[in-house]
Amino acid sequence: MNSKKGVIFILIIGLLLITGCTTGKTSTGVIGAYSTCYGDETQMITAQFADFAPVSSEENPYTAGEDIDIEVILTNKFTKDIEAGMVKVRLTGDSAIDSIFSGAQEVSADTLYAIDTQTCLEETTEVNLGPITYQGDISTPINKEITGLYCYTQPVEIKAYLYYTADSTEIGTNLPAGSNPPSGVQVTQIDQNPVDVDAGESNGEMRFKIYLANVGTGTIVPSLSDCFDYREASYREEFKLNVESAYNIKCPEDVALSRGEKTDVVTCLVTGIDSTNLGARASEITITLSDFAYEDVIPSTTIWLEPS
């Protein structure tokens, strides 16, 4: 074999070795349970006024006294069905005042079917809030803004991880991307200590912190029956917290978010950790946020009116 062929042969062998190593490489990181169809979504349900109801323009206005169809399109981004009656929708502002627009209704939606996690296809649900009728006298064409709110209740389950290890260097990612389902109420961070085992003891304990926040544009209210109520400036958003894992975990049950930043931090204690079964393996925990409803704004739409 001449020198040139020898060099080529060595290069080919080297490339094959590199390719083989790259192909066989696997990731040891944990993966978020909800990372299939979306990233860090902050809306479990989206709402918008239908393009076809109401539909008007300066060139094609409604006539004063004419029925105006109003429909809202709801889309479920969640991986579970949201049952009938668990979502309410209503109009607000002038469109909810009988002396300006008559006929506005508060309506509960039918079942919102879950997103298909295999294809990421979403189903929509229509809610009919009208028709409404403009009651004012007008002598020239005008426009009016149609506004509304929607409110729903659904527990939020976060899939996170703890590491039962006495070595701080073995603590991995506690909250990978996709740990939260799409929701305005989320766990934003988890910090844990190593397991503390006293000499001669067979069991250890470990503390960790859960950071919680309302990261959406809406407001947390106590229940579905409290949706659309007036709230004072001193109002604080509250809900319940529960954590389940392989070991016994004690956490504060009640969460009250700060009024300004809408955040809170709770400290939890894990007890009865088997000191003979420690290691760098990730152990899943389920954090459930419940006993609340979430109220949010429907992006407004504008209609045009002309004298009858």
C-alpha positions as a printed NumPy array, in Angstrom:
array([[  0.   ,   0.   ,   0.   ],
       [  1.501,   3.36 ,  -0.999],
       [  1.562,   6.287,   1.431],
       [ -1.334,   8.16 ,  -0.218],
       [ -3.654,   5.114,  -0.03 ],
       [ -2.576,   4.518,   3.558],
       [ -3.563,   8.068,   4.577],
       [ -6.963,   7.728,   2.846],
       [ -7.565,   4.379,   4.564],
       [ -6.799,   5.865,   7.989],
       [ -9.117,   8.842,   7.342],
       [-11.983,   6.525,   6.351],
       [-11.521,   4.409,   9.493],
       [-11.474,   7.579,  11.608],
       [-14.694,   8.885,  10.057],
       [-16.418,   5.541,  10.639],
       [-15.383,   5.584,  14.288],
       [-16.671,   9.147,  14.76 ],
       [-19.962,   8.3  ,  13.029],
       [-20.398,   5.198,  15.163],
       [-19.814,   7.126,  18.391],
       [-22.211,   9.91 ,  17.374],
       [-25.003,   7.52 ,  16.375],
       [-24.737,   5.538,  19.582],
       [-24.828,   8.555,  21.882],
       [-27.907,   8.817,  24.109],
       [-29.14 ,  11.618,  26.325],
       [-29.344,  11.001,  30.074],
       [-31.322,  14.168,  30.804],
       [-34.916,  14.129,  32.033],
       [-37.65 ,  15.248,  29.642],
       [-40.737,  17.323,  30.412],
       [-44.015,  15.413,  30.409],
       [-45.807,  18.049,  28.303],
       [-43.137,  18.859,  25.729],
       [-44.707,  17.017,  22.775],
       [-46.92 ,  19.723,  21.263],
       [-45.863,  22.949,  22.893],
       [-43.228,  24.658,  24.955],
       [-44.016,  26.851,  27.932],
       [-47.589,  27.769,  27.077],
       [-49.291,  30.102,  29.565],
       [-52.877,  29.54 ,  28.401],
       [-54.741,  26.309,  29.016],
       [-57.679,  27.682,  27.014],
       [-57.649,  30.408,  24.384],
       [-60.705,  32.473,  23.476],
       [-61.55 ,  34.801,  20.617],
       [-64.616,  36.303,  19.016],
       [-65.606,  34.417,  15.881],
       [-64.724,  36.052,  12.572],
       [-68.286,  35.423,  11.379],
       [-70.143,  36.63 ,  14.505],
       [-69.959,  39.541,  14.851],
       [-68.927,  40.532,  11.339],
       [-69.126,  44.099,  10.12 ],
       [-67.006,  46.886,   8.697],
       [-67.33 ,  50.555,   7.878],
       [-68.438,  49.491,   4.407],
       [-70.867,  46.849,   5.716],
       [-72.22 ,  48.036,   9.089],
       [-75.073,  46.733,  11.195],
       [-78.257,  48.748,  11.292],
       [-79.342,  50.144,  14.655],
       [-81.952,  47.737,  16.07 ],
       [-80.648,  44.783,  14.041],
       [-79.763,  41.5  ,  15.807],
       [-75.985,  41.062,  16.127],
       [-74.79 ,  37.476,  16.487],
       [-71.984,  37.072,  19.03 ],
       [-69.976,  33.85 ,  19.245],
       [-66.741,  33.018,  21.067],
       [-64.356,  30.293,  19.874],
       [-62.68 ,  28.345,  22.705],
       [-59.633,  26.131,  22.104],
       [-58.4  ,  23.59 ,  24.649],
       [-54.569,  23.383,  24.743],
       [-54.648,  20.878,  27.609],
       [-54.032,  17.115,  27.4  ],
       [-57.342,  16.319,  29.119],
       [-60.954,  17.08 ,  28.247],
       [-62.412,  20.001,  30.176],
       [-65.924,  18.901,  31.051],
       [-69.132,  20.713,  30.162],
       [-69.979,  23.484,  32.603],
       [-66.358,  24.033,  33.663],
       [-65.931,  27.076,  31.372],
       [-68.073,  30.221,  31.5  ],
       [-68.135,  33.15 ,  29.076],
       [-69.757,  36.591,  29.266],
       [-69.679,  39.985,  27.6  ],
       [-68.41 ,  43.064,  29.459],
       [-68.451,  46.851,  29.101],
       [-71.136,  48.526,  26.967],
       [-72.05 ,  45.224,  25.317],
       [-73.267,  43.886,  28.697],
       [-75.358,  46.946,  29.62 ],
       [-79.018,  46.438,  28.667],
       [-79.634,  50.137,  28.024],
       [-76.9  ,  50.087,  25.359],
       [-76.973,  46.501,  24.044],
       [-79.803,  44.162,  24.997],
       [-79.653,  40.377,  24.869],
       [-76.2  ,  39.624,  26.314],
       [-75.976,  36.276,  28.123],
       [-73.575,  34.494,  30.464],
       [-73.092,  31.015,  29.02 ],
       [-71.424,  27.79 ,  30.168],
       [-69.547,  25.947,  27.434],
       [-69.958,  22.352,  26.323],
       [-67.061,  19.91 ,  26.746],
       [-63.727,  21.185,  25.442],
       [-61.931,  18.185,  23.999],
       [-58.217,  17.685,  24.685],
       [-55.44 ,  18.372,  22.245],
       [-54.288,  15.262,  20.36 ],
       [-50.79 ,  14.677,  21.732],
       [-49.877,  12.436,  18.775],
       [-50.786,  14.877,  15.993],
       [-51.023,  18.12 ,  18.039],
       [-54.4  ,  18.818,  16.432],
       [-56.763,  21.036,  18.429],
       [-60.561,  21.072,  18.551],
       [-62.582,  24.232,  19.039],
       [-65.875,  24.821,  20.834],
       [-68.284,  27.62 ,  19.914],
       [-70.214,  29.526,  22.56 ],
       [-73.166,  31.678,  21.497],
       [-73.514,  34.826,  23.639],
       [-76.153,  36.637,  21.604],
       [-77.736,  37.921,  19.615],
       [-77.45 ,  41.409,  21.052],
       [-79.215,  44.523,  19.808],
       [-78.002,  48.122,  19.962],
       [-80.551,  50.253,  21.855],
       [-79.181,  53.753,  21.255],
       [-80.336,  56.401,  18.805],
       [-77.697,  57.301,  16.245],
       [-77.763,  59.919,  13.503],
       [-74.358,  59.107,  11.989],
       [-72.38 ,  55.88 ,  11.63 ],
       [-70.479,  54.855,  14.801],
       [-68.305,  51.966,  15.977],
       [-68.485,  50.066,  19.237],
       [-65.973,  47.778,  20.948],
       [-67.251,  44.343,  21.976],
       [-65.409,  42.97 ,  25.024],
       [-65.718,  39.851,  27.142],
       [-64.266,  37.509,  29.744],
       [-63.957,  33.751,  30.051],
       [-63.334,  31.721,  33.176],
       [-62.586,  28.04 ,  33.753],
       [-61.629,  25.567,  36.444],
       [-59.243,  22.65 ,  35.952],
       [-56.541,  21.242,  38.28 ],
       [-52.982,  21.727,  37.017],
       [-50.558,  18.789,  37.291],
       [-46.828,  19.485,  37.045],
       [-44.399,  16.605,  36.487],
       [-41.072,  17.477,  38.135],
       [-38.083,  15.583,  39.578],
       [-36.174,  15.152,  42.831],
       [-32.804,  13.464,  43.318],
       [-32.428,  11.348,  46.437],
       [-28.696,  11.721,  46.825],
       [-26.37 ,  12.932,  49.571],
       [-23.965,  14.328,  46.949],
       [-24.906,  17.83 ,  45.727],
       [-23.009,  17.264,  42.458],
       [-25.46 ,  14.471,  41.581],
       [-28.518,  16.752,  41.695],
       [-29.769,  17.178,  38.127],
       [-32.56 ,  19.172,  36.508],
       [-35.599,  19.416,  38.761],
       [-37.905,  21.221,  36.316],
       [-37.067,  20.532,  32.656],
       [-38.834,  22.448,  29.878],
       [-42.329,  21.034,  29.419],
       [-42.835,  20.067,  33.073],
       [-45.828,  22.415,  33.272],
       [-48.903,  21.869,  31.145],
       [-50.18 ,  24.96 ,  29.329],
       [-51.507,  27.086,  32.197],
       [-51.364,  30.561,  33.643],
       [-50.64 ,  29.016,  37.059],
       [-47.257,  27.302,  37.051],
       [-44.274,  26.06 ,  39.017],
       [-41.41 ,  28.242,  37.786],
       [-38.482,  26.72 ,  39.696],
       [-37.534,  23.956,  42.149],
       [-34.429,  24.036,  44.369],
       [-33.474,  21.02 ,  46.463],
       [-30.854,  20.194,  49.098],
       [-28.925,  16.928,  49.229],
       [-30.367,  14.206,  51.455],
       [-29.334,  14.648,  55.071],
       [-28.518,  11.342,  56.798],
       [-27.344,  11.306,  60.422],
       [-24.586,   8.841,  61.329],
       [-26.002,   5.465,  62.227],
       [-29.467,   6.273,  60.872],
       [-31.158,   4.173,  58.177],
       [-33.425,   6.986,  56.947],
       [-32.699,  10.534,  55.86 ],
       [-34.625,  13.684,  55.036],
       [-34.403,  16.389,  52.427],
       [-35.835,  19.877,  51.955],
       [-36.74 ,  21.526,  48.69 ],
       [-38.401,  24.767,  47.595],
       [-41.188,  25.182,  45.04 ],
       [-41.525,  28.55 ,  43.301],
       [-45.078,  29.286,  42.104],
       [-46.495,  32.092,  40.012],
       [-49.369,  33.353,  37.934],
       [-47.458,  33.755,  34.663],
       [-50.534,  34.373,  32.514],
       [-52.576,  37.473,  31.76 ],
       [-55.575,  36.444,  33.837],
       [-56.624,  36.314,  37.481],
       [-56.887,  33.353,  39.873],
       [-60.284,  33.315,  41.626],
       [-61.493,  30.952,  44.387],
       [-63.998,  28.974,  42.297],
       [-66.129,  29.013,  39.173],
       [-68.956,  30.683,  41.107],
       [-66.615,  33.598,  41.88 ],
       [-65.855,  34.353,  38.226],
       [-66.658,  37.859,  36.954],
       [-67.117,  39.268,  40.491],
       [-65.742,  42.633,  41.608],
       [-62.404,  42.325,  43.47 ],
       [-60.797,  44.974,  45.67 ],
       [-57.221,  46.169,  45.224],
       [-56.182,  44.175,  48.318],
       [-57.325,  40.889,  46.744],
       [-54.74 ,  38.055,  46.801],
       [-54.77 ,  35.079,  44.457],
       [-54.852,  31.754,  46.319],
       [-55.057,  28.022,  45.559],
       [-54.224,  24.596,  47.036],
       [-50.95 ,  22.672,  46.634],
       [-50.376,  18.916,  46.85 ],
       [-47.176,  16.94 ,  46.111],
       [-46.982,  13.186,  45.57 ],
       [-43.801,  11.129,  45.301],
       [-42.184,   7.814,  46.222],
       [-41.547,   9.154,  49.743],
       [-43.675,  11.049,  52.219],
       [-43.631,  14.798,  51.487],
       [-44.989,  17.529,  53.73 ],
       [-45.731,  20.869,  52.03 ],
       [-47.927,  23.822,  52.984],
       [-51.371,  23.156,  51.542],
       [-52.363,  26.782,  51.006],
       [-50.606,  29.064,  48.526],
       [-51.167,  32.846,  48.535],
       [-49.408,  34.775,  45.776],
       [-47.922,  38.194,  46.444],
       [-50.128,  41.044,  45.227],
       [-47.523,  42.701,  43.038],
       [-45.435,  40.015,  41.373],
       [-48.034,  37.25 ,  41.856],
       [-45.456,  34.76 ,  43.16 ],
       [-44.881,  32.579,  46.202],
       [-42.216,  30.156,  47.476],
       [-43.028,  27.169,  49.687],
       [-40.611,  24.841,  51.489],
       [-41.319,  21.11 ,  51.585],
       [-39.785,  18.304,  53.654],
       [-39.238,  14.736,  52.459],
       [-38.857,  12.17 ,  55.257],
       [-38.156,   8.461,  55.529],
       [-35.606,   8.408,  52.683],
       [-33.837,   5.042,  52.514],
       [-30.14 ,   5.828,  53.085],
       [-29.117,   2.559,  51.402],
       [-30.897,   3.522,  48.169],
       [-29.363,   6.891,  47.341],
       [-28.047,   7.875,  43.931],
       [-28.161,  10.269,  40.998],
       [-31.332,   8.817,  39.501],
       [-34.21 ,  11.219,  38.843],
       [-37.398,  10.402,  40.755],
       [-40.63 ,  11.914,  39.422],
       [-42.96 ,  13.921,  41.634],
       [-46.438,  15.184,  40.777],
       [-47.351,  18.679,  41.948],
       [-51.079,  19.428,  41.771],
       [-52.476,  22.976,  41.935],
       [-56.225,  22.99 ,  42.563],
       [-59.239,  24.687,  44.144],
       [-59.25 ,  27.738,  41.906],
       [-60.676,  29.074,  38.663],
       [-58.857,  31.211,  36.11 ],
       [-60.438,  34.331,  34.624],
       [-59.03 ,  35.926,  31.48 ],
       [-59.89 ,  38.545,  28.87 ],
       [-61.202,  37.794,  25.386],
       [-59.373,  40.029,  22.88 ],
       [-61.886,  42.68 ,  21.841],
       [-63.492,  43.12 ,  18.443],
       [-65.124,  46.192,  16.871],
       [-68.471,  46.495,  15.137],
       [-69.851,  49.36 ,  13.038],
       [-73.408,  50.687,  13.224],
       [-75.448,  53.054,  11.08 ],
       [-78.864,  54.657,  11.519],
       [-81.81 ,  52.412,  10.676]])
